[in-house]
Tab-separated table of C-alpha atoms in Angstrom:
chain	number	residue	atom	x	y	z
A	1	UNK	CA	3.874	-18.453	-8.382
A	2	UNK	CA	2.658	-22.297	-8.690
A	3	UNK	CA	4.229	-25.191	-6.777
A	4	UNK	CA	2.799	-28.435	-7.953
A	5	UNK	CA	-0.908	-27.682	-8.606
A	6	UNK	CA	-1.202	-25.107	-5.938
A	7	UNK	CA	-1.156	-21.459	-6.677
A	8	UNK	CA	0.611	-18.990	-4.176
A	9	UNK	CA	1.158	-15.363	-3.742
A	10	UNK	CA	4.770	-14.933	-3.363
A	11	UNK	CA	6.841	-11.819	-2.080
A	12	UNK	CA	10.609	-11.663	-1.995
A	13	UNK	CA	12.116	-9.000	0.179
A	14	UNK	CA	15.610	-8.003	1.633
A	15	UNK	CA	16.532	-6.294	4.814
A	16	UNK	CA	19.959	-4.335	5.368
A	17	UNK	CA	20.568	-2.875	8.586
A	18	UNK	CA	23.803	-0.529	9.082
A	19	UNK	CA	25.083	0.769	12.477
A	20	UNK	CA	26.998	4.019	12.093
A	21	UNK	CA	28.923	5.646	14.728
A	22	UNK	CA	31.190	8.843	15.084
A	23	UNK	CA	34.171	6.943	14.346
A	24	UNK	CA	33.117	4.293	11.978
A	25	UNK	CA	30.459	4.818	9.359
A	26	UNK	CA	29.944	1.178	9.067
A	27	UNK	CA	30.498	-0.279	12.507
A	28	UNK	CA	28.348	-3.258	11.674
A	29	UNK	CA	25.899	-4.570	8.913
A	30	UNK	CA	23.673	-7.427	8.808
A	31	UNK	CA	21.189	-8.274	6.119
A	32	UNK	CA	18.391	-10.994	5.467
A	33	UNK	CA	16.627	-12.364	2.394
A	34	UNK	CA	13.503	-14.148	2.505
A	35	UNK	CA	10.429	-15.203	0.556
A	36	UNK	CA	7.019	-15.287	1.853
A	37	UNK	CA	4.106	-17.198	0.508
A	38	UNK	CA	0.499	-16.947	0.922
A	39	UNK	CA	-2.401	-19.443	-0.567
A	40	UNK	CA	-5.083	-16.720	-1.504
A	41	UNK	CA	-5.186	-13.146	-2.632
A	42	UNK	CA	-7.248	-12.118	0.464
A	43	UNK	CA	-4.646	-13.036	2.854
A	44	UNK	CA	-2.134	-10.786	1.065
A	45	UNK	CA	-4.695	-7.804	2.219
A	46	UNK	CA	-5.036	-8.915	5.550
A	47	UNK	CA	-3.980	-5.985	8.044
A	48	UNK	CA	-3.320	-8.125	10.872
A	49	UNK	CA	-0.697	-10.566	8.830
A	50	UNK	CA	2.706	-9.920	9.695
A	51	UNK	CA	6.258	-11.744	9.605
A	52	UNK	CA	8.878	-11.059	12.084
A	53	UNK	CA	12.353	-10.805	11.252
A	54	UNK	CA	15.234	-10.612	13.630
A	55	UNK	CA	18.865	-9.454	12.774
A	56	UNK	CA	21.684	-9.869	15.223
A	57	UNK	CA	25.065	-8.408	15.615
A	58	UNK	CA	27.638	-7.650	18.313
A	59	UNK	CA	29.155	-4.221	18.609
A	60	UNK	CA	30.792	-2.001	21.192
A	61	UNK	CA	29.009	0.181	23.530
A	62	UNK	CA	28.619	3.690	21.710
A	63	UNK	CA	26.299	5.986	20.363
A	64	UNK	CA	24.973	4.769	16.758
A	65	UNK	CA	22.697	5.741	14.061
A	66	UNK	CA	20.887	2.628	13.004
A	67	UNK	CA	19.636	2.638	9.305
A	68	UNK	CA	17.202	-0.121	8.065
A	69	UNK	CA	16.093	-0.806	4.499
A	70	UNK	CA	13.504	-2.981	3.310
A	71	UNK	CA	13.581	-3.896	-0.625
A	72	UNK	CA	10.955	-5.371	-2.465
A	73	UNK	CA	12.879	-7.623	-4.781
A	74	UNK	CA	10.117	-7.976	-7.232
A	75	UNK	CA	9.609	-4.323	-7.862
A	76	UNK	CA	13.060	-3.294	-6.817
A	77	UNK	CA	11.260	-0.469	-4.551
A	78	UNK	CA	12.516	0.198	-1.159
A	79	UNK	CA	12.015	1.973	2.387
A	80	UNK	CA	14.566	3.111	4.571
A	81	UNK	CA	14.163	4.131	8.424
A	82	UNK	CA	16.525	5.547	10.749
A	83	UNK	CA	16.940	5.727	14.452
A	84	UNK	CA	19.469	6.885	16.897
A	85	UNK	CA	20.576	4.153	19.534
A	86	UNK	CA	22.730	4.464	22.568
A	87	UNK	CA	24.244	0.927	23.684
A	88	UNK	CA	25.461	1.387	27.285
A	89	UNK	CA	28.425	-0.859	28.732
A	90	UNK	CA	26.385	-3.185	30.879
A	91	UNK	CA	29.512	-4.085	33.178
A	92	UNK	CA	29.313	-0.728	34.695
A	93	UNK	CA	25.919	-1.444	36.133
A	94	UNK	CA	25.601	-3.462	39.425
A	95	UNK	CA	22.471	-5.187	37.832
A	96	UNK	CA	22.273	-4.653	34.296
A	97	UNK	CA	18.979	-5.089	32.621
A	98	UNK	CA	18.369	-5.977	28.895
A	99	UNK	CA	15.369	-4.774	27.060
A	100	UNK	CA	12.561	-4.585	27.643
A	101	UNK	CA	11.228	-6.538	24.543
A	102	UNK	CA	7.432	-5.959	24.226
A	103	UNK	CA	5.706	-9.048	22.690
A	104	UNK	CA	1.964	-10.287	21.950
A	105	UNK	CA	0.882	-12.749	24.277
A	106	UNK	CA	-2.150	-13.773	22.090
A	107	UNK	CA	-0.016	-14.519	18.952
A	108	UNK	CA	1.204	-17.882	17.460
A	109	UNK	CA	4.533	-17.614	16.120
A	110	UNK	CA	4.128	-17.950	12.305
A	111	UNK	CA	6.219	-20.693	10.805
A	112	UNK	CA	9.665	-21.165	12.140
A	113	UNK	CA	10.086	-19.429	15.466
A	114	UNK	CA	11.686	-15.998	14.985
A	115	UNK	CA	12.531	-15.185	18.439
A	116	UNK	CA	13.531	-18.069	20.794
A	117	UNK	CA	14.945	-17.227	24.115
A	118	UNK	CA	15.548	-19.380	26.980
A	119	UNK	CA	12.845	-21.945	25.893
A	120	UNK	CA	10.306	-19.472	25.269
A	121	UNK	CA	8.924	-18.395	21.822
A	122	UNK	CA	7.637	-14.833	21.719
A	123	UNK	CA	6.173	-12.690	18.904
A	124	UNK	CA	7.594	-9.494	19.196
A	125	UNK	CA	4.925	-6.498	19.349
A	126	UNK	CA	6.922	-3.769	17.301
A	127	UNK	CA	4.131	-1.033	18.331
A	128	UNK	CA	3.854	0.314	21.660
A	129	UNK	CA	0.224	0.265	21.784
A	130	UNK	CA	-1.676	-2.226	23.777
A	131	UNK	CA	-5.105	-3.237	23.675
A	132	UNK	CA	-7.481	-2.958	26.779
A	133	UNK	CA	-7.860	-6.796	27.189
A	134	UNK	CA	-6.398	-9.469	29.526
A	135	UNK	CA	-2.705	-8.918	29.613
A	136	UNK	CA	-2.616	-5.582	28.275
A	137	UNK	CA	0.996	-5.320	28.445
A	138	UNK	CA	3.547	-8.144	28.025
A	139	UNK	CA	7.247	-7.770	28.094
A	140	UNK	CA	10.361	-9.885	28.068
A	141	UNK	CA	13.512	-8.718	30.043
A	142	UNK	CA	17.057	-10.318	30.955
A	143	UNK	CA	18.927	-9.449	34.226
A	144	UNK	CA	22.751	-10.172	34.157
A	145	UNK	CA	24.185	-11.148	37.480
A	146	UNK	CA	27.654	-12.160	36.741
A	147	UNK	CA	28.884	-8.598	37.715
A	148	UNK	CA	26.976	-8.545	41.076
A	149	UNK	CA	26.185	-11.527	43.195
A	150	UNK	CA	23.453	-12.001	45.531
A	151	UNK	CA	19.623	-11.012	45.364
A	152	UNK	CA	17.932	-8.039	43.970
A	153	UNK	CA	14.495	-6.756	43.300
A	154	UNK	CA	13.232	-5.425	39.874
A	155	UNK	CA	10.715	-2.831	40.078
A	156	UNK	CA	8.216	-2.054	37.333
A	157	UNK	CA	6.341	1.067	37.490
A	158	UNK	CA	3.513	2.087	35.127
A	159	UNK	CA	2.135	5.593	35.491
A	160	UNK	CA	-0.609	7.462	33.661
A	161	UNK	CA	-0.827	11.153	34.436
A	162	UNK	CA	-4.224	11.391	32.817
A	163	UNK	CA	-6.440	9.671	35.342
A	164	UNK	CA	-3.479	9.816	37.879
A	165	UNK	CA	-3.201	6.047	37.857
A	166	UNK	CA	-0.126	4.310	39.177
A	167	UNK	CA	1.117	0.584	39.524
A	168	UNK	CA	4.120	-0.676	40.964
A	169	UNK	CA	5.005	-4.411	40.734
A	170	UNK	CA	8.191	-5.986	42.412
A	171	UNK	CA	9.959	-9.030	41.046
A	172	UNK	CA	12.443	-10.639	43.122
A	173	UNK	CA	15.672	-11.841	41.296
A	174	UNK	CA	17.217	-14.670	43.176
A	175	UNK	CA	18.292	-16.976	40.416
A	176	UNK	CA	21.987	-18.220	40.681
A	177	UNK	CA	22.309	-18.141	36.867
A	178	UNK	CA	24.357	-15.341	35.187
A	179	UNK	CA	21.465	-14.729	32.687
A	180	UNK	CA	17.974	-14.572	34.374
A	181	UNK	CA	14.775	-14.207	32.039
A	182	UNK	CA	11.921	-12.092	33.245
A	183	UNK	CA	8.522	-12.387	31.529
A	184	UNK	CA	6.265	-9.711	32.835
A	185	UNK	CA	2.570	-9.537	32.163
A	186	UNK	CA	-0.217	-7.055	33.286
A	187	UNK	CA	-3.707	-5.932	32.697
A	188	UNK	CA	-3.115	-2.443	34.268
A	189	UNK	CA	-6.263	-2.488	35.887
A	190	UNK	CA	-7.839	0.869	35.995
A	191	UNK	CA	-5.697	2.466	33.122
A	192	UNK	CA	-7.588	4.416	30.649
A	193	UNK	CA	-7.063	4.893	27.126
A	194	UNK	CA	-4.167	7.184	26.344
A	195	UNK	CA	-0.227	7.541	27.096
A	196	UNK	CA	1.244	5.941	30.083
A	197	UNK	CA	5.079	5.891	31.227
A	198	UNK	CA	6.572	2.691	31.969
A	199	UNK	CA	9.946	2.512	34.205
A	200	UNK	CA	11.920	-0.582	35.073
A	201	UNK	CA	14.683	-0.311	37.705
């Protein structure tokens, strides 16, 4: 594609997400269309290149099947991925915790911020793999206190059976706000390459 005298490599795509429950095969639908332009062919082959899209909707607590379809609007080819979701009723918990959402603490948000929450711009990390570097793990959570006044402690436990490594961090939650954002980062010192179990409670 050409804009003025400059040439760009442009992709045009559409994302469609459908939430289906036992009672309703289309409990919610949401979609987005976007164009993505890059100035050089080499950048189209960059394996570290990415574009973050976030689709939001409101549904009642229930068990759902999420179906997400990505369609290339140039070639009309598409790819669909499905996943089961269990959305709980947060009002039944004393201190409901939302998330976690893992993010890349070293990434710059490309173009318009895709995820901005409580004044923070975060680039989601869609994989659950973390590099052996500073801030090996970084995640964003929200604690909702309007159903349970007072103070609480948020405990984050990382455990790796291979190597028998365990780390426990405690975060005091004392803000008077109804929505309390929590950003947690850790180098996970002593953890080896391999699988680890993370608990938030």
